[in-house]
Amino acid sequence: RKEVEQDPGPFNVPEGATVAFNCTYSNSASQSFFWYRQDCRKEPKLLMSVYSSGNEDGRFTAQLNRASQYISLLIRDSKLSDSATYLCVCGDDKIIFGKGTRLHILP
Amino acid sequence: DVKVTQSSRYLVKRTGEKVFLECVQDMDHENMFWYRQDPGLGLRLIYFSYDVKMKEKGDIPEGYSVSREKKERFSLILESASTNQTSMYLCASSFPGPTEGGTQYFGPGTRLTVL
């Protein structure tokens, strides 16, 4: 089993819709979780950390399910500018990046 | 605002050449990382450093070496470039620790082509 797995997509979603994707991790000792965003031909940038209690930042909600060992990212009222690749990150002493999920928001 | 800079955005080299990629960060971060990113393979860690003159192999260190003589600067060296090292190279930095270590700041990347 891969350490961090994501559906590569692409997810093609109409503007204004809600979209969610998950990321599973294999290391039950993972302590820290994050979502990064990477635009085409740009570097990854931190989108948000994922806390045990879940957290929300505007239209974005991140959640952690330790029992099933996955994290999720929900985007509400999607915008064209949300089109990007979303990378999940899990780790303890070693930080592991997932390969990313591509999201296309359609006008 | 954190800034991580890389010496070149685009680089073209010939097989067998020695290649230096430089990365500088201005946030006094202890940790620095070198990744390569290829389509379908995601980010793969080449080397990282958690202190000056310290280095640790990542997942794919073969064909690469690194140097960290100053805290703010982390260099990636391709001793003898090969065509399979054509890739996007990304440098990142962070503070230490499981939480801070996951908050990495990336440079803009160097797209290296080896002919």
Coordinates of N, CA and C in Angstrom, one line a residue, chain B:
Chain B
D1 N 7.2 38.1 4.5 CA 6.8 37.1 3.6 C 8.0 36.2 3.3
V2 N 7.7 34.9 3.4 CA 8.8 33.9 3.1 C 9.2 33.9 1.7
K3 N 10.5 33.9 1.4 CA 10.9 33.8 0.1 C 12.0 32.7 -0.1
V4 N 11.7 31.8 -1.1 CA 12.7 30.8 -1.5 C 13.0 31.1 -2.9
T5 N 14.2 31.3 -3.2 CA 14.6 31.6 -4.6 C 15.5 30.4 -5.1
Q6 N 15.4 30.2 -6.4 CA 16.2 29.2 -7.1 C 17.0 29.9 -8.2
S7 N 18.2 29.4 -8.5 CA 19.1 30.2 -9.3 C 18.7 30.3 -10.7
S8 N 17.9 29.4 -11.3 CA 17.5 29.4 -12.7 C 16.1 28.9 -12.8
R9 N 15.3 29.5 -13.7 CA 13.9 28.9 -14.0 C 14.0 27.8 -15.0
Y10 N 14.9 28.0 -16.0 CA 15.1 27.1 -17.1 C 16.6 26.8 -17.3
L11 N 16.9 25.6 -17.5 CA 18.4 25.3 -17.7 C 18.4 24.1 -18.7
V12 N 19.4 24.3 -19.7 CA 19.6 23.2 -20.6 C 21.0 22.8 -20.5
K13 N 21.3 21.5 -20.3 CA 22.6 21.0 -20.2 C 22.8 19.8 -21.1
R14 N 24.1 19.4 -21.3 CA 24.4 18.3 -22.1 C 24.7 17.1 -21.2
T15 N 24.5 15.9 -21.7 CA 24.8 14.7 -21.0 C 26.3 14.7 -20.6
G16 N 26.5 14.4 -19.3 CA 27.9 14.3 -18.8 C 28.3 15.6 -18.1
E17 N 27.6 16.7 -18.3 CA 28.0 17.9 -17.6 C 27.7 17.9 -16.1
K18 N 28.5 18.7 -15.4 CA 28.2 18.8 -14.0 C 27.2 20.0 -13.8
V19 N 26.2 19.8 -13.1 CA 25.1 20.8 -13.0 C 25.0 21.2 -11.5
F20 N 24.9 22.5 -11.3 CA 24.6 23.1 -9.9 C 23.3 23.8 -9.9
L21 N 22.4 23.4 -9.0 CA 21.2 24.1 -8.8 C 21.3 24.7 -7.4
E22 N 21.0 26.0 -7.3 CA 21.1 26.6 -6.0 C 19.8 27.1 -5.5
C23 N 19.7 27.1 -4.2 CA 18.4 27.5 -3.5 C 18.8 28.4 -2.3
V24 N 18.1 29.5 -2.2 CA 18.3 30.4 -1.0 C 17.0 30.7 -0.4
Q25 N 16.9 30.6 1.0 CA 15.7 31.0 1.7 C 16.1 32.1 2.7
D26 N 15.1 32.9 3.0 CA 15.3 34.1 3.8 C 14.6 34.1 5.1
M27 N 14.1 32.9 5.5 CA 13.3 32.8 6.7 C 14.0 32.1 7.9
D28 N 15.3 31.9 7.8 CA 16.1 31.3 8.8 C 15.6 29.9 9.2
H29 N 15.1 29.2 8.2 CA 14.6 27.8 8.3 C 15.8 26.9 8.5
E30 N 15.6 25.9 9.5 CA 16.6 24.9 9.6 C 16.5 23.9 8.5
N31 N 15.3 23.5 8.1 CA 15.2 22.4 7.2 C 15.2 22.9 5.7
M32 N 15.8 22.2 4.9 CA 15.8 22.5 3.4 C 15.7 21.2 2.7
F33 N 15.0 21.2 1.5 CA 14.7 20.0 0.8 C 14.9 20.2 -0.7
W34 N 15.3 19.2 -1.4 CA 15.3 19.2 -2.8 C 14.4 18.0 -3.3
Y35 N 13.4 18.4 -4.2 CA 12.5 17.4 -4.8 C 12.7 17.5 -6.3
R36 N 12.3 16.4 -7.0 CA 12.0 16.5 -8.4 C 10.5 16.1 -8.6
Q37 N 10.0 16.7 -9.6 CA 8.6 16.5 -9.9 C 8.4 16.1 -11.4
D38 N 7.9 14.9 -11.6 CA 7.6 14.4 -13.0 C 6.2 14.0 -13.1
P39 N 5.6 14.2 -14.3 CA 4.2 13.8 -14.6 C 3.9 12.4 -14.1
G40 N 2.9 12.3 -13.4 CA 2.4 10.9 -12.9 C 3.2 10.4 -11.7
L41 N 4.3 11.0 -11.4 CA 5.1 10.5 -10.3 C 5.1 11.4 -9.0
G42 N 4.5 12.6 -9.2 CA 4.4 13.5 -8.1 C 5.8 14.0 -7.6
L43 N 5.8 14.5 -6.4 CA 7.0 15.1 -5.8 C 7.8 13.9 -5.2
R44 N 9.1 13.8 -5.6 CA 9.9 12.8 -5.0 C 11.1 13.5 -4.3
L45 N 11.4 13.1 -3.1 CA 12.4 13.7 -2.3 C 13.8 13.2 -2.7
I46 N 14.7 14.1 -3.0 CA 16.0 13.7 -3.4 C 17.0 13.7 -2.2
Y47 N 17.1 14.8 -1.5 CA 17.9 15.0 -0.3 C 17.2 16.1 0.5
F48 N 17.5 16.0 1.8 CA 17.1 17.1 2.7 C 18.2 17.4 3.7
S49 N 18.1 18.5 4.3 CA 19.1 18.9 5.3 C 18.4 19.6 6.5
Y50 N 18.8 19.2 7.7 CA 18.1 19.8 8.8 C 19.0 20.8 9.6
D51 N 20.2 21.0 9.1 CA 21.1 21.9 9.7 C 22.3 22.1 8.7
V52 N 23.1 23.2 9.0 CA 24.2 23.5 8.2 C 25.2 22.2 8.2
K53 N 25.7 21.9 7.1 CA 26.6 20.8 6.9 C 26.0 19.4 7.1
M54 N 24.7 19.4 7.4 CA 24.0 18.1 7.6 C 23.2 17.8 6.4
K55 N 23.2 16.5 6.0 CA 22.4 16.1 4.9 C 21.9 14.7 5.1
E56 N 20.7 14.4 4.5 CA 20.1 13.1 4.6 C 19.6 12.7 3.2
K57 N 19.8 11.5 2.9 CA 19.2 11.0 1.6 C 17.7 10.9 1.7
G58 N 17.1 11.3 0.6 CA 15.7 11.1 0.5 C 15.4 9.8 -0.2
D59 N 14.3 9.8 -1.0 CA 13.9 8.5 -1.7 C 14.7 8.2 -3.0
I60 N 15.2 9.2 -3.6 CA 15.9 9.0 -4.9 C 17.2 9.8 -5.0
P61 N 18.2 9.5 -4.1 CA 19.4 10.2 -4.1 C 20.4 9.9 -5.2
E62 N 20.2 8.8 -5.9 CA 21.2 8.3 -6.8 C 21.5 9.3 -7.9
G63 N 22.7 9.6 -8.2 CA 23.1 10.5 -9.2 C 23.1 12.0 -8.8
Y64 N 22.8 12.2 -7.5 CA 22.8 13.6 -7.0 C 23.6 13.7 -5.7
S65 N 24.1 14.9 -5.4 CA 24.7 15.2 -4.2 C 24.3 16.6 -3.8
V66 N 24.5 17.0 -2.5 CA 24.1 18.3 -2.0 C 25.2 18.9 -1.2
S67 N 25.0 20.2 -1.0 CA 25.9 20.9 -0.1 C 25.2 22.0 0.6
R68 N 25.4 22.1 1.9 CA 24.8 23.1 2.7 C 25.9 23.7 3.6
E69 N 26.6 24.7 3.1 CA 27.7 25.4 3.8 C 27.1 26.5 4.7
K70 N 26.0 27.1 4.3 CA 25.4 28.2 5.1 C 23.9 27.8 5.3
K71 N 23.4 28.3 6.3 CA 22.0 28.0 6.7 C 21.0 28.3 5.6
E72 N 21.2 29.4 5.0 CA 20.2 29.9 4.0 C 20.3 29.3 2.6
R73 N 21.4 28.5 2.4 CA 21.7 28.1 1.0 C 21.8 26.6 0.9
F74 N 21.2 26.0 0.0 CA 21.2 24.5 -0.2 C 21.4 24.2 -1.7
S75 N 22.5 23.6 -2.0 CA 22.8 23.3 -3.4 C 22.6 21.9 -3.8
L76 N 22.1 21.7 -5.0 CA 21.9 20.3 -5.5 C 22.9 20.2 -6.7
I77 N 23.6 19.1 -6.7 CA 24.7 18.9 -7.7 C 24.4 17.6 -8.4
L78 N 24.4 17.7 -9.7 CA 24.3 16.5 -10.6 C 25.7 16.3 -11.1
E79 N 26.4 15.3 -10.6 CA 27.8 15.1 -10.9 C 28.1 14.9 -12.4
S80 N 27.2 14.2 -13.1 CA 27.3 13.9 -14.5 C 25.9 13.7 -15.0
A81 N 25.4 14.8 -15.5 CA 24.0 14.8 -15.9 C 23.6 13.8 -17.0
S82 N 22.4 13.2 -16.8 CA 22.0 12.2 -17.7 C 20.6 12.6 -18.2
T83 N 20.1 12.0 -19.3 CA 18.8 12.4 -19.9 C 17.7 12.1 -18.9
N84 N 17.8 11.1 -18.1 CA 16.7 10.7 -17.2 C 16.7 11.7 -16.0
Q85 N 17.5 12.6 -15.9 CA 17.5 13.7 -14.9 C 16.8 14.9 -15.4
T86 N 16.3 14.9 -16.6 CA 15.4 15.9 -17.1 C 14.1 16.0 -16.3
S87 N 13.9 17.1 -15.7 CA 12.8 17.2 -14.7 C 12.6 18.6 -14.2
M88 N 11.5 18.8 -13.4 CA 11.4 20.0 -12.7 C 11.9 19.8 -11.3
Y89 N 12.8 20.7 -10.9 CA 13.5 20.5 -9.6 C 12.9 21.7 -8.7
L90 N 12.5 21.2 -7.5 CA 11.9 22.2 -6.6 C 12.6 22.1 -5.2
C91 N 12.9 23.3 -4.7 CA 13.6 23.4 -3.5 C 12.5 23.9 -2.5
A92 N 12.6 23.5 -1.2 CA 11.7 23.9 -0.2 C 12.4 24.1 1.1
S93 N 11.8 24.9 2.0 CA 12.4 25.1 3.4 C 11.3 25.1 4.4
S94 N 11.6 24.8 5.6 CA 10.7 24.8 6.7 C 11.4 24.8 8.0
F95 N 10.6 25.1 9.1 CA 11.1 24.9 10.4 C 11.1 23.4 10.8
P96 N 11.8 23.0 11.8 CA 11.8 21.6 12.2 C 10.5 21.2 12.9
G97 N 10.3 19.9 13.1 CA 9.2 19.4 13.8 C 8.1 18.8 12.9
P98 N 7.3 17.9 13.4 CA 6.3 17.3 12.5 C 5.2 18.2 12.0
T99 N 4.9 19.3 12.8 CA 3.9 20.2 12.3 C 4.6 21.3 11.4
E100 N 5.6 21.9 12.0 CA 6.3 22.9 11.2 C 6.9 22.3 9.9
G101 N 7.4 21.1 10.0 CA 8.1 20.5 8.9 C 7.1 20.2 7.7
G102 N 5.8 20.2 8.0 CA 4.9 20.0 7.0 C 4.5 21.3 6.3
T103 N 4.9 22.4 6.9 CA 4.6 23.7 6.4 C 5.8 24.1 5.6
Q104 N 5.9 23.6 4.4 CA 7.1 23.9 3.5 C 6.8 25.0 2.6
Y105 N 7.8 25.8 2.4 CA 7.7 26.9 1.4 C 8.6 26.6 0.2
F106 N 8.0 26.6 -0.9 CA 8.7 26.1 -2.1 C 9.3 27.3 -3.0
G107 N 10.4 27.1 -3.6 CA 10.9 28.0 -4.6 C 10.1 27.8 -5.9
P108 N 10.3 28.6 -6.9 CA 9.5 28.6 -8.2 C 9.9 27.4 -9.1
G109 N 11.0 26.7 -8.7 CA 11.4 25.5 -9.5 C 12.3 25.9 -10.6
T110 N 13.1 24.9 -11.0 CA 14.1 24.9 -12.1 C 13.7 23.8 -13.1
R111 N 13.3 24.2 -14.3 CA 13.0 23.1 -15.3 C 14.3 22.8 -16.0
L112 N 14.9 21.6 -15.7 CA 16.2 21.2 -16.3 C 15.9 20.2 -17.4
T113 N 16.6 20.5 -18.5 CA 16.6 19.6 -19.7 C 18.0 19.2 -20.0
V114 N 18.2 17.9 -20.0 CA 19.5 17.3 -20.3 C 19.4 16.7 -21.7
L115 N 20.2 17.2 -22.6 CA 20.2 16.7 -24.0 C 21.3 15.6 -24.2

